[in-house]
JSON list of C-alpha atoms and ligand atoms in Angstrom, two decimals:
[
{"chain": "A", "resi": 179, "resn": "UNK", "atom": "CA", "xyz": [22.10, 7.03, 6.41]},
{"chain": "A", "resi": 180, "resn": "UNK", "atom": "CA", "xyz": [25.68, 6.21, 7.02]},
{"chain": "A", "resi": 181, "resn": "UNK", "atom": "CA", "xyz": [25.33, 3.02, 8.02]},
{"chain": "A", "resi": 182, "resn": "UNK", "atom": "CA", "xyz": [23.25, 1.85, 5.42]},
{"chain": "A", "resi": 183, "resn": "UNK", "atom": "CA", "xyz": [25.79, 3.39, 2.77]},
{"chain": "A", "resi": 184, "resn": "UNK", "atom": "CA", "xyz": [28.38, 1.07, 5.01]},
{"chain": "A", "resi": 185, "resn": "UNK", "atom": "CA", "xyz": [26.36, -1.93, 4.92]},
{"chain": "A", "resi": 186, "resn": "UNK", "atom": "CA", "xyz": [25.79, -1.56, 1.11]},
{"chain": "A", "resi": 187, "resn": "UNK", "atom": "CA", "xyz": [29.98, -1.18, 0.20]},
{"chain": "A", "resi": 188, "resn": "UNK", "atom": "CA", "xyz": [30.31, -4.55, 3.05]},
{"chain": "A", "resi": 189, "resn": "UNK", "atom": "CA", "xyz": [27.84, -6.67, 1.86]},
{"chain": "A", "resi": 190, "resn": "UNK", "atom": "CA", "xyz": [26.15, -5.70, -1.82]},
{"chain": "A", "resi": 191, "resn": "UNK", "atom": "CA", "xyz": [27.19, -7.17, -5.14]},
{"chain": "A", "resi": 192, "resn": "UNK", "atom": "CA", "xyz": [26.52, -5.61, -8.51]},
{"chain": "A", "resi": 193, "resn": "UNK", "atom": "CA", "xyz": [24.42, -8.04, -10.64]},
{"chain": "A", "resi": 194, "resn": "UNK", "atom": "CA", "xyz": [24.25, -7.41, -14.79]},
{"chain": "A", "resi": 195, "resn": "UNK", "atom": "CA", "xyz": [21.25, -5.19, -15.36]},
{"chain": "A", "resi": 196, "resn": "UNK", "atom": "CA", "xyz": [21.82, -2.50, -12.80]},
{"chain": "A", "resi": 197, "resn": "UNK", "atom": "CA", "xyz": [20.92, -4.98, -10.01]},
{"chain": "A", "resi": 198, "resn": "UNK", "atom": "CA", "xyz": [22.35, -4.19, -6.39]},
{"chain": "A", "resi": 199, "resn": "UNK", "atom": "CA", "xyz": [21.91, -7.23, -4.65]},
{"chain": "A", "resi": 200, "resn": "UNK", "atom": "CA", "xyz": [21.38, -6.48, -0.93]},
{"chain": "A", "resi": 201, "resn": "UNK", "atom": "CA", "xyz": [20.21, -10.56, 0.08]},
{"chain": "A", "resi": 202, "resn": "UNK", "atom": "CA", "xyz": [22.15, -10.70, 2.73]},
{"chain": "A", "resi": 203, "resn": "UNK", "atom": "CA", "xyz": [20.61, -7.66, 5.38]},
{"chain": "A", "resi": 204, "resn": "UNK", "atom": "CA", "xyz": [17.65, -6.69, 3.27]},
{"chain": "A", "resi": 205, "resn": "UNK", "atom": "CA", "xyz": [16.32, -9.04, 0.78]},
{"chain": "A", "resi": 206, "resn": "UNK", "atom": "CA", "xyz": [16.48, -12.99, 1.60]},
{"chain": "A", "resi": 207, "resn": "UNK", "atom": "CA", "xyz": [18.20, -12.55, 4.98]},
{"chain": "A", "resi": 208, "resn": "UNK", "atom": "CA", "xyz": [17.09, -10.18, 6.91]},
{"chain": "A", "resi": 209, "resn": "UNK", "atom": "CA", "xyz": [19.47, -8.27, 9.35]},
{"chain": "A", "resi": 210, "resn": "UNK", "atom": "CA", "xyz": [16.13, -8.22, 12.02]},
{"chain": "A", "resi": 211, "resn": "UNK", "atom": "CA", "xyz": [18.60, -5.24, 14.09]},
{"chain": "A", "resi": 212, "resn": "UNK", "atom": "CA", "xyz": [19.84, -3.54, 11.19]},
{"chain": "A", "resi": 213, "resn": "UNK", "atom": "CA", "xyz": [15.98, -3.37, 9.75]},
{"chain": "A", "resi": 214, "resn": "UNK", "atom": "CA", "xyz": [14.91, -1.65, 13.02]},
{"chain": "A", "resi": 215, "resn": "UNK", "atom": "CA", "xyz": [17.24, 1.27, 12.40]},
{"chain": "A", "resi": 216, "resn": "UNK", "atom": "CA", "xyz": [15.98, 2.00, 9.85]},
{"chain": "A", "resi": 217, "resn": "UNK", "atom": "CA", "xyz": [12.38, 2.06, 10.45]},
{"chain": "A", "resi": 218, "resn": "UNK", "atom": "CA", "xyz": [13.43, 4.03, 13.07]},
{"chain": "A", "resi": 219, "resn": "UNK", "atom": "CA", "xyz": [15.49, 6.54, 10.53]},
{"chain": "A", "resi": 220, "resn": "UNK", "atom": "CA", "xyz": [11.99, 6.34, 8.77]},
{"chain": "A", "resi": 221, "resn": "UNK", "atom": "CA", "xyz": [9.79, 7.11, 11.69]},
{"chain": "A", "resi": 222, "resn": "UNK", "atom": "CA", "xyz": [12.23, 10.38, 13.01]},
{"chain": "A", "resi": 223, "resn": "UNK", "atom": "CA", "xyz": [11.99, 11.99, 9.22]},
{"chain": "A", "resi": 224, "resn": "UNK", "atom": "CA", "xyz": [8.21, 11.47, 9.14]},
{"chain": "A", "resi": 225, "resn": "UNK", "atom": "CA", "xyz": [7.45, 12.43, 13.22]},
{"chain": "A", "resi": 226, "resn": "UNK", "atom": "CA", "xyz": [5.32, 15.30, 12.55]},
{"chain": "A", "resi": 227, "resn": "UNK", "atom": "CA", "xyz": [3.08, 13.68, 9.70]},
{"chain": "A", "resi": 228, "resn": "UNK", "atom": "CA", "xyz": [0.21, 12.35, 11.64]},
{"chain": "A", "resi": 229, "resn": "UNK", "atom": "CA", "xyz": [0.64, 8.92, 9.48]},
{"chain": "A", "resi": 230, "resn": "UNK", "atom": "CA", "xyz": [-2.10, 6.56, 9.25]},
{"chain": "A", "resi": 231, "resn": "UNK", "atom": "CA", "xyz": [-1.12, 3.72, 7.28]},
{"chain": "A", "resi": 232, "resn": "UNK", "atom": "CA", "xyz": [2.39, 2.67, 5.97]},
{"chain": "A", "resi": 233, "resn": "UNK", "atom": "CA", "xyz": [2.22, 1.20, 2.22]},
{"chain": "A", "resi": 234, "resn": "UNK", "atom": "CA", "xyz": [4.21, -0.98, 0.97]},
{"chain": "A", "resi": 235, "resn": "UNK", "atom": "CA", "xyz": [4.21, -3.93, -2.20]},
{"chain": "A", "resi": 236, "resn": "UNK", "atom": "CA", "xyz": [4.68, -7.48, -1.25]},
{"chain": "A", "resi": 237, "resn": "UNK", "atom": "CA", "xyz": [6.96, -9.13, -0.66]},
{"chain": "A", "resi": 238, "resn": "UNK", "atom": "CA", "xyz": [10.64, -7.05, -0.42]},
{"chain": "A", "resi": 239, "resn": "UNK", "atom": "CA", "xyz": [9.05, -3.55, 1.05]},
{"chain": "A", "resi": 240, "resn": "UNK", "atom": "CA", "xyz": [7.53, -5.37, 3.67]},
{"chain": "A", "resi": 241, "resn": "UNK", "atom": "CA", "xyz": [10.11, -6.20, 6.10]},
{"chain": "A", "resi": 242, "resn": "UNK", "atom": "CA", "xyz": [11.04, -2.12, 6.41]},
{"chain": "A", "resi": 243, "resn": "UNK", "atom": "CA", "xyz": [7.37, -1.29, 6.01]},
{"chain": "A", "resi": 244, "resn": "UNK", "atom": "CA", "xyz": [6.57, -3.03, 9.05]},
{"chain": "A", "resi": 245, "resn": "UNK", "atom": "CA", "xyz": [9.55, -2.11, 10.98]},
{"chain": "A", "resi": 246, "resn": "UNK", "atom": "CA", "xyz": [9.09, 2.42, 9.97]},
{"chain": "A", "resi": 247, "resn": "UNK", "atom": "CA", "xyz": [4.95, 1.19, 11.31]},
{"chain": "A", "resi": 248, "resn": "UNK", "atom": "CA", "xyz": [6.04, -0.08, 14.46]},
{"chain": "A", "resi": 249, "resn": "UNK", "atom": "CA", "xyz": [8.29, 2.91, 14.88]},
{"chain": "A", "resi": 250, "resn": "UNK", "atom": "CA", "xyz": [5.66, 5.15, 14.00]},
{"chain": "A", "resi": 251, "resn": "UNK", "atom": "CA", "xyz": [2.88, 3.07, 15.55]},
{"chain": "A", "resi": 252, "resn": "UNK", "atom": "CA", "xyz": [1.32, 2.83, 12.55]},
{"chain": "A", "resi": 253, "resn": "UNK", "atom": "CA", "xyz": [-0.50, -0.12, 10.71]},
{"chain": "A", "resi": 254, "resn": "UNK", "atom": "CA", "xyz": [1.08, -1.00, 7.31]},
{"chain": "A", "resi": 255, "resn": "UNK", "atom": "CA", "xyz": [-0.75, -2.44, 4.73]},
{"chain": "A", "resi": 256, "resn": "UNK", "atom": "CA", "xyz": [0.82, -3.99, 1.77]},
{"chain": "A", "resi": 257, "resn": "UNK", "atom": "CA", "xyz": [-0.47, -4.61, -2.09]},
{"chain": "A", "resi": 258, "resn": "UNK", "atom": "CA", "xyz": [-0.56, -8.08, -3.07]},
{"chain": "A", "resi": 259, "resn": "UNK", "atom": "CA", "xyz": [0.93, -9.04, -6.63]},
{"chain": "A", "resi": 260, "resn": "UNK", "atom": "CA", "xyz": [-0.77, -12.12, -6.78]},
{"chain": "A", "resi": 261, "resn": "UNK", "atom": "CA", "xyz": [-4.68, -12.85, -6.78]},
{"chain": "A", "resi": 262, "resn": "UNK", "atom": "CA", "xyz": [-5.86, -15.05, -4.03]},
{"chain": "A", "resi": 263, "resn": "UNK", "atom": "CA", "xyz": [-8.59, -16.94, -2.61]},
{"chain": "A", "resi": 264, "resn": "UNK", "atom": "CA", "xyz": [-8.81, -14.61, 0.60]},
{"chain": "A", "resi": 265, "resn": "UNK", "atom": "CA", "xyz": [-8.24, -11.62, -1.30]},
{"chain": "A", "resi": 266, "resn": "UNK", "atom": "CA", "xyz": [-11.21, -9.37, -0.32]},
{"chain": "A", "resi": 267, "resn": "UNK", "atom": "CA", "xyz": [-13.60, -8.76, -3.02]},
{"chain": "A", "resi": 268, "resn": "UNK", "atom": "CA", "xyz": [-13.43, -4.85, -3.05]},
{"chain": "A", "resi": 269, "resn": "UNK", "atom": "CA", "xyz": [-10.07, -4.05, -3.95]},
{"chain": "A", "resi": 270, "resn": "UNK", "atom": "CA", "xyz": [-8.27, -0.81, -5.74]},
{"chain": "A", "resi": 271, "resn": "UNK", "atom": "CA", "xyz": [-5.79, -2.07, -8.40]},
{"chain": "A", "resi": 272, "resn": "UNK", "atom": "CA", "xyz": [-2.67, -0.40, -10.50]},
{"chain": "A", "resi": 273, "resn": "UNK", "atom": "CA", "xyz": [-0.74, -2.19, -12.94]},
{"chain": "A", "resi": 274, "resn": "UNK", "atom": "CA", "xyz": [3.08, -1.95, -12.09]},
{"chain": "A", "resi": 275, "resn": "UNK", "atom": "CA", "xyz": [5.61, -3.10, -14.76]},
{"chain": "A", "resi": 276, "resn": "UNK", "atom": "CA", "xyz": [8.34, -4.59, -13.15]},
{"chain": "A", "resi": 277, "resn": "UNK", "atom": "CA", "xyz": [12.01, -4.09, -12.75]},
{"chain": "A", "resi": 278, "resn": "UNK", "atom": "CA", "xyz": [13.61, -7.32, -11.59]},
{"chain": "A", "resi": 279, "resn": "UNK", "atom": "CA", "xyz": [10.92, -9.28, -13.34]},
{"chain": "A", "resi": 280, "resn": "UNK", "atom": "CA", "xyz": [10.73, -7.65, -16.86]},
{"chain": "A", "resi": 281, "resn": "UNK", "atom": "CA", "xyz": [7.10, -8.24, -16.59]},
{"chain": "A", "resi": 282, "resn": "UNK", "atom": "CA", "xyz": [3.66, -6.58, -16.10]},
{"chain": "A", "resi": 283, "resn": "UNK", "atom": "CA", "xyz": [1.31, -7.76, -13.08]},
{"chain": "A", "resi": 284, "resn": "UNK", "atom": "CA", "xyz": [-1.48, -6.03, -11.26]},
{"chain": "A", "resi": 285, "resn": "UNK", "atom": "CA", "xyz": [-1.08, -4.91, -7.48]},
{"chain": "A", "resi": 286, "resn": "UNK", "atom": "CA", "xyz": [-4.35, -4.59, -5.21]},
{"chain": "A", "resi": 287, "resn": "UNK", "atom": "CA", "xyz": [-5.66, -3.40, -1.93]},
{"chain": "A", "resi": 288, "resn": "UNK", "atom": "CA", "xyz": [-8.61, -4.28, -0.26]},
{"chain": "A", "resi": 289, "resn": "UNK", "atom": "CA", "xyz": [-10.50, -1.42, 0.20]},
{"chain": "A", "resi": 290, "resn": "UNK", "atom": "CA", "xyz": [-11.00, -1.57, 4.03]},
{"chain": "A", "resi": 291, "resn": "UNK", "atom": "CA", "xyz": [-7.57, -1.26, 4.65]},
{"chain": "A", "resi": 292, "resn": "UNK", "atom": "CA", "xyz": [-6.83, 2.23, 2.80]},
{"chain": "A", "resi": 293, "resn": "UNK", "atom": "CA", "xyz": [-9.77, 4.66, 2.89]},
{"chain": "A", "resi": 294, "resn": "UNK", "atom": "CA", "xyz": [-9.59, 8.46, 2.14]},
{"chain": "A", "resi": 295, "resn": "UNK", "atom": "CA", "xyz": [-9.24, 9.40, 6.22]},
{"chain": "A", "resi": 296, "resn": "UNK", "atom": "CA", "xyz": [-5.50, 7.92, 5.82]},
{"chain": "A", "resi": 297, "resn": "UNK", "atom": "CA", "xyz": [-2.47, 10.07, 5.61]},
{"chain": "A", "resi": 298, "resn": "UNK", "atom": "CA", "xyz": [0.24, 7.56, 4.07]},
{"chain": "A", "resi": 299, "resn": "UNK", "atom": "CA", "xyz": [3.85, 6.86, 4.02]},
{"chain": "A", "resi": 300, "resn": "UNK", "atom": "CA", "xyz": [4.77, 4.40, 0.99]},
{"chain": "A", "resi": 301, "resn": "UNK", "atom": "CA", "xyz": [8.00, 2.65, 1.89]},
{"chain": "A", "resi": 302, "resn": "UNK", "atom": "CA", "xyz": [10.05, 0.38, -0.54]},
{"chain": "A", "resi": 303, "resn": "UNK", "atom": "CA", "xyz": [13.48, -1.54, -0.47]},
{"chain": "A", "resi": 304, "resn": "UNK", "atom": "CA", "xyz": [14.52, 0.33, -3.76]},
{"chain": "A", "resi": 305, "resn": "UNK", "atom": "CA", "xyz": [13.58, 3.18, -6.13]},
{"chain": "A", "resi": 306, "resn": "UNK", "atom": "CA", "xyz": [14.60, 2.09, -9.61]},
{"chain": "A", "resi": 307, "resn": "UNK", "atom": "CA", "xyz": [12.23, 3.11, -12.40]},
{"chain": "A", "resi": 308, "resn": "UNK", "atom": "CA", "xyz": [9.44, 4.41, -10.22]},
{"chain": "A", "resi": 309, "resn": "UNK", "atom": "CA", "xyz": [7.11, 1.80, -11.04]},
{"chain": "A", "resi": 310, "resn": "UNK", "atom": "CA", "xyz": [6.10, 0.08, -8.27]},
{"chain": "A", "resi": 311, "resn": "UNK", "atom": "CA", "xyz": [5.61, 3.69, -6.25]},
{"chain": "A", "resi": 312, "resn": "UNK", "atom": "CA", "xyz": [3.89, 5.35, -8.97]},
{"chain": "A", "resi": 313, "resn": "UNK", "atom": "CA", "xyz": [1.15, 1.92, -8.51]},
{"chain": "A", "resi": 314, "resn": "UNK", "atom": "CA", "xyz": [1.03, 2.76, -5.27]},
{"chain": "A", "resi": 315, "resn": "UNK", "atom": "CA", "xyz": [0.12, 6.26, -5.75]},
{"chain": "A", "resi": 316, "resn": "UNK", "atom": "CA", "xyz": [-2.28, 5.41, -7.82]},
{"chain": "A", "resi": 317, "resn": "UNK", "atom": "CA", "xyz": [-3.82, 3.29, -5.28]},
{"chain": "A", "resi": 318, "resn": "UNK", "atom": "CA", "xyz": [-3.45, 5.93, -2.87]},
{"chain": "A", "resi": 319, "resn": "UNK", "atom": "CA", "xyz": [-4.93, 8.66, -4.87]},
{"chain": "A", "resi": 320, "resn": "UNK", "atom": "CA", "xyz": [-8.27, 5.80, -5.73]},
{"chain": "A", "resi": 321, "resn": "UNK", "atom": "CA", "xyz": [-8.59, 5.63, -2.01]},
{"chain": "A", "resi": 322, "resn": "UNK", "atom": "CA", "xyz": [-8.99, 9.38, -1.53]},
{"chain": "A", "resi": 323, "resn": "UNK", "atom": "CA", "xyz": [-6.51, 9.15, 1.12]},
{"chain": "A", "resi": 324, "resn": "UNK", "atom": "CA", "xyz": [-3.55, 11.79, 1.46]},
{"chain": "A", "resi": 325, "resn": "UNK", "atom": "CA", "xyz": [0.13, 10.91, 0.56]},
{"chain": "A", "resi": 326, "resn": "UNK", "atom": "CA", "xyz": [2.61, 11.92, 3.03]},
{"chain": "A", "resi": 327, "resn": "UNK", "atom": "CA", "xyz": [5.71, 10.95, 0.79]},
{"chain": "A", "resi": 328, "resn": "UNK", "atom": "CA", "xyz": [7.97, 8.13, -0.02]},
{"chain": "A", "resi": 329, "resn": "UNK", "atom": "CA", "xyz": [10.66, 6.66, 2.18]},
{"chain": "A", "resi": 330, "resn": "UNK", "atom": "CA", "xyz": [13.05, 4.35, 0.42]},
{"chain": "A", "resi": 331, "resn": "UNK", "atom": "CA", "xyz": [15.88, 2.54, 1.64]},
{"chain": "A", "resi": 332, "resn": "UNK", "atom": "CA", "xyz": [18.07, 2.65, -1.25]},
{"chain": "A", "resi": 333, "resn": "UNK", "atom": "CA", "xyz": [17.33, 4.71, -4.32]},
{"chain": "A", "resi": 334, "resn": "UNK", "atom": "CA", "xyz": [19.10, 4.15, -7.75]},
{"chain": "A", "resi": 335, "resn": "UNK", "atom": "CA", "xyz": [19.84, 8.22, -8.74]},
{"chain": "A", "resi": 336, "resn": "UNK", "atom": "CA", "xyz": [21.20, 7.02, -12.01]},
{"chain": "A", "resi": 337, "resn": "UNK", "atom": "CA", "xyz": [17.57, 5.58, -12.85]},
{"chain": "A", "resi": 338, "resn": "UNK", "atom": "CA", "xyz": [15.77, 8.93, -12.72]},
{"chain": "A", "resi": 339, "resn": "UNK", "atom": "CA", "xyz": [12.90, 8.44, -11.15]},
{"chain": "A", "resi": 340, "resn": "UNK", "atom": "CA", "xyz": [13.23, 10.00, -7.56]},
{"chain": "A", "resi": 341, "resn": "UNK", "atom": "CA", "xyz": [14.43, 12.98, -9.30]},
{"chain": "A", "resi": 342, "resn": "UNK", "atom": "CA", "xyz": [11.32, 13.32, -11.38]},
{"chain": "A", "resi": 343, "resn": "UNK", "atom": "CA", "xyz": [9.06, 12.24, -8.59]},
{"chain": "A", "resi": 344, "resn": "UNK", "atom": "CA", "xyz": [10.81, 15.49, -6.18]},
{"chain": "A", "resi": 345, "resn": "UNK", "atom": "CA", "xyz": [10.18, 17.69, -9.70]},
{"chain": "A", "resi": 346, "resn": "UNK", "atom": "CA", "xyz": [6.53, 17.07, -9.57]},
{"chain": "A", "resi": 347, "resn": "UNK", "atom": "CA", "xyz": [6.77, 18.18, -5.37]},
{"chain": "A", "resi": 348, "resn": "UNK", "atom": "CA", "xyz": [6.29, 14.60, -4.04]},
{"chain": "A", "resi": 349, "resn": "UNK", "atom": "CA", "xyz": [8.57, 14.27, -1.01]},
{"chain": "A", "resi": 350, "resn": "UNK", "atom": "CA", "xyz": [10.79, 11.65, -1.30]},
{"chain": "A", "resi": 351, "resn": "UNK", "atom": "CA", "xyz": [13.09, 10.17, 1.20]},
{"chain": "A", "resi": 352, "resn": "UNK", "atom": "CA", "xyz": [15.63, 7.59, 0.14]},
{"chain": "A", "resi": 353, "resn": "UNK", "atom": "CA", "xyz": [18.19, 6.46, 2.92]},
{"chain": "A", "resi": 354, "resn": "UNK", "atom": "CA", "xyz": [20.89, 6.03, 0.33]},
{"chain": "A", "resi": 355, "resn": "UNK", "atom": "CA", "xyz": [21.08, 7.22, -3.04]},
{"chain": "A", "resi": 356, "resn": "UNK", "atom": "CA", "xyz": [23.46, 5.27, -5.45]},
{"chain": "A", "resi": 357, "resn": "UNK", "atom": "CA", "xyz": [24.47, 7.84, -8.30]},
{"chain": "A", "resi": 358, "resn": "UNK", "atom": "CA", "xyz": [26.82, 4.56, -9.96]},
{"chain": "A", "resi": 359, "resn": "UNK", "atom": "CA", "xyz": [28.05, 1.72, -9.71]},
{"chain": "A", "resi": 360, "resn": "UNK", "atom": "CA", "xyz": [29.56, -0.71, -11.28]},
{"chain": "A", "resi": 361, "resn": "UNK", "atom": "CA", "xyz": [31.36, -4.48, -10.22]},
{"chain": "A", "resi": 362, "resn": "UNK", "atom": "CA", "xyz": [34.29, -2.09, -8.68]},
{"chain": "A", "resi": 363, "resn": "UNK", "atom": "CA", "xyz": [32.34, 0.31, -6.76]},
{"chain": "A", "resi": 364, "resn": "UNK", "atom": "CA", "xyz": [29.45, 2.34, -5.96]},
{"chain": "A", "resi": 365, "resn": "UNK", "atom": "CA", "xyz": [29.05, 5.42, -5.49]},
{"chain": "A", "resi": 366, "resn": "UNK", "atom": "CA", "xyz": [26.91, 7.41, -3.26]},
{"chain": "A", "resi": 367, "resn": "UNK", "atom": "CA", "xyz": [25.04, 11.22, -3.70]},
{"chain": "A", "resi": 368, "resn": "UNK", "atom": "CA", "xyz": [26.16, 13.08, -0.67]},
{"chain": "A", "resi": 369, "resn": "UNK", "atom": "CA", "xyz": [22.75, 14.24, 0.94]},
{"chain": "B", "resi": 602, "resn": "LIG", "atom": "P1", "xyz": [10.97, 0.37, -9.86]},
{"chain": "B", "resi": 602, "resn": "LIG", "atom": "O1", "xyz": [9.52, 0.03, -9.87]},
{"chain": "B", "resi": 602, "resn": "LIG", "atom": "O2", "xyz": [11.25, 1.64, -9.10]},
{"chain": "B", "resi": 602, "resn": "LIG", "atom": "O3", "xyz": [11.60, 0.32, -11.21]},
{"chain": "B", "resi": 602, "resn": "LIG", "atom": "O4", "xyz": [11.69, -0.79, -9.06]},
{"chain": "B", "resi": 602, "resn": "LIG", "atom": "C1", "xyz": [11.43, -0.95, -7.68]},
{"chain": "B", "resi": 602, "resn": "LIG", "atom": "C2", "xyz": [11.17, -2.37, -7.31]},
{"chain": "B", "resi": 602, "resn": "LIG", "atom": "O5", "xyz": [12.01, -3.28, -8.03]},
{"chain": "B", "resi": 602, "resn": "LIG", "atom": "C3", "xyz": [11.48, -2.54, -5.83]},
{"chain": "B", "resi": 602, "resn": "LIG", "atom": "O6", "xyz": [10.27, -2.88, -5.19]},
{"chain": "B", "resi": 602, "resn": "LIG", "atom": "C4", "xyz": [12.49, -3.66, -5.75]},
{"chain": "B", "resi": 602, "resn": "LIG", "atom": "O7", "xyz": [11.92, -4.79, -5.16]},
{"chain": "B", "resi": 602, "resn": "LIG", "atom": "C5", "xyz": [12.90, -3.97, -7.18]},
{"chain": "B", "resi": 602, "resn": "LIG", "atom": "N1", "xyz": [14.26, -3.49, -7.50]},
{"chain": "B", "resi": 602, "resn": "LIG", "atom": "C6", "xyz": [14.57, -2.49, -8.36]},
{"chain": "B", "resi": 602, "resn": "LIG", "atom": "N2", "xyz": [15.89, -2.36, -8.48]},
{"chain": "B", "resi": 602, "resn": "LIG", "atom": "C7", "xyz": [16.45, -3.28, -7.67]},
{"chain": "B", "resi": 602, "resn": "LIG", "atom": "C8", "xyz": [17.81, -3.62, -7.35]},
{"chain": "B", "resi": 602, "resn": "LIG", "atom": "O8", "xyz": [18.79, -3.05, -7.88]},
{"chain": "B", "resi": 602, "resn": "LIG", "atom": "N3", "xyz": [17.99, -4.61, -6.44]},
{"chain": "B", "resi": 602, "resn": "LIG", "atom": "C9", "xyz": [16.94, -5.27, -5.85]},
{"chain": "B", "resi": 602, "resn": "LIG", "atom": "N4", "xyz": [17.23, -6.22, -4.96]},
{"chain": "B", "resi": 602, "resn": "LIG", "atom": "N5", "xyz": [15.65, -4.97, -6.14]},
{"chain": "B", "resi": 602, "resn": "LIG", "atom": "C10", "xyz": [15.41, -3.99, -7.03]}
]
């Protein structure tokens, strides 16, 4: 997605640790226009999917998540990293170890919102290490429900994991892949 690529060389900063730092459209601030093109770019490369539910994990996937389910008109449901008081009782669960955090936690679902009559679109902010999607596969696969792929808004090619996740046949759609960067530049995969 062009414009995302655009928006990324405009606005995003390298941080030390292979950090892109997108706060200002997709992170803290959120560009509310910008965010509806792509759920939109989202919803047109998963048309014919029949999907059910889109899955996300709180908080940063939510913003698109919602945004590709109202272009799809589909619910999305997203897993909570944090146990609370009115989390439902019956919940599936993954651990995820995370990337920005350096830190294990435990993401979970109640189970009446993800149930194995779902087909489901998992949508994050950024492929990395695979982590947090491979959780929510997990979850996904515990609810019986079918997976219809990944869409991600920016993937980090240099990290690996969408590559191995497209090796195993999962579909995976990232709006823009970064194959480097550095505090000069970044560079995207032509797709
Ligand atoms: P993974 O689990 O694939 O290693 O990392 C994905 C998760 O970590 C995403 O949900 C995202 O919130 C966060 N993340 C990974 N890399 C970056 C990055 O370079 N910038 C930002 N802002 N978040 C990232």
């Amino acid at each position: 997605m062009k414009a995302l690529e655009e928006k990324i060389l405009a606005e995003g900063t390298v941080l030390p640790g292979n950090v892109l730092k997108v706060g200002s459209f997709l992170n803290q601030k959120i560009d509310s226009d910008f965010i509806m093109e792509i759920g939109r770019e989202i919803a047109r490369l998963y048309a014919g999917e029949k999907i059910t539910r889109v899955f996300t994990v709180e908080s940063s996937g939510i913003a698109i998540a919602v945004a590709a389910g109202i272009a799809l008109h589909a619910p999305c449901v997203f897993a909570k990293k944090h146990k609370s008081a009115n989390m439902p009782k019956d919940v599936y669960t993954a651990p995820v170890y995370s990337f920005t955090h350096r830190e294990m936690y435990e993401i979970s679902v109640g189970k009446d919102y993800l149930g194995a009559d779902d087909r489901v679109l998992i949508v994050d902010d950024f492929l990395a290490n695979g982590n947090a999607v491979k959780g929510m596969m997990r979850i996904v696969e515990e609810a019986g429900a079918s997976l219809a792929g990944c869409a991600i808004a920016i993937e980090k090619g240099f990290q690996g994991a969408g590559d191995e996740l497209r090796a195993q046949g999962i579909r995976v759609d990232s709006l823009a892949i970064v194959d480097s960067m550095t505090d000069e530049s970044v560079v995207f995969r032509a797709q």
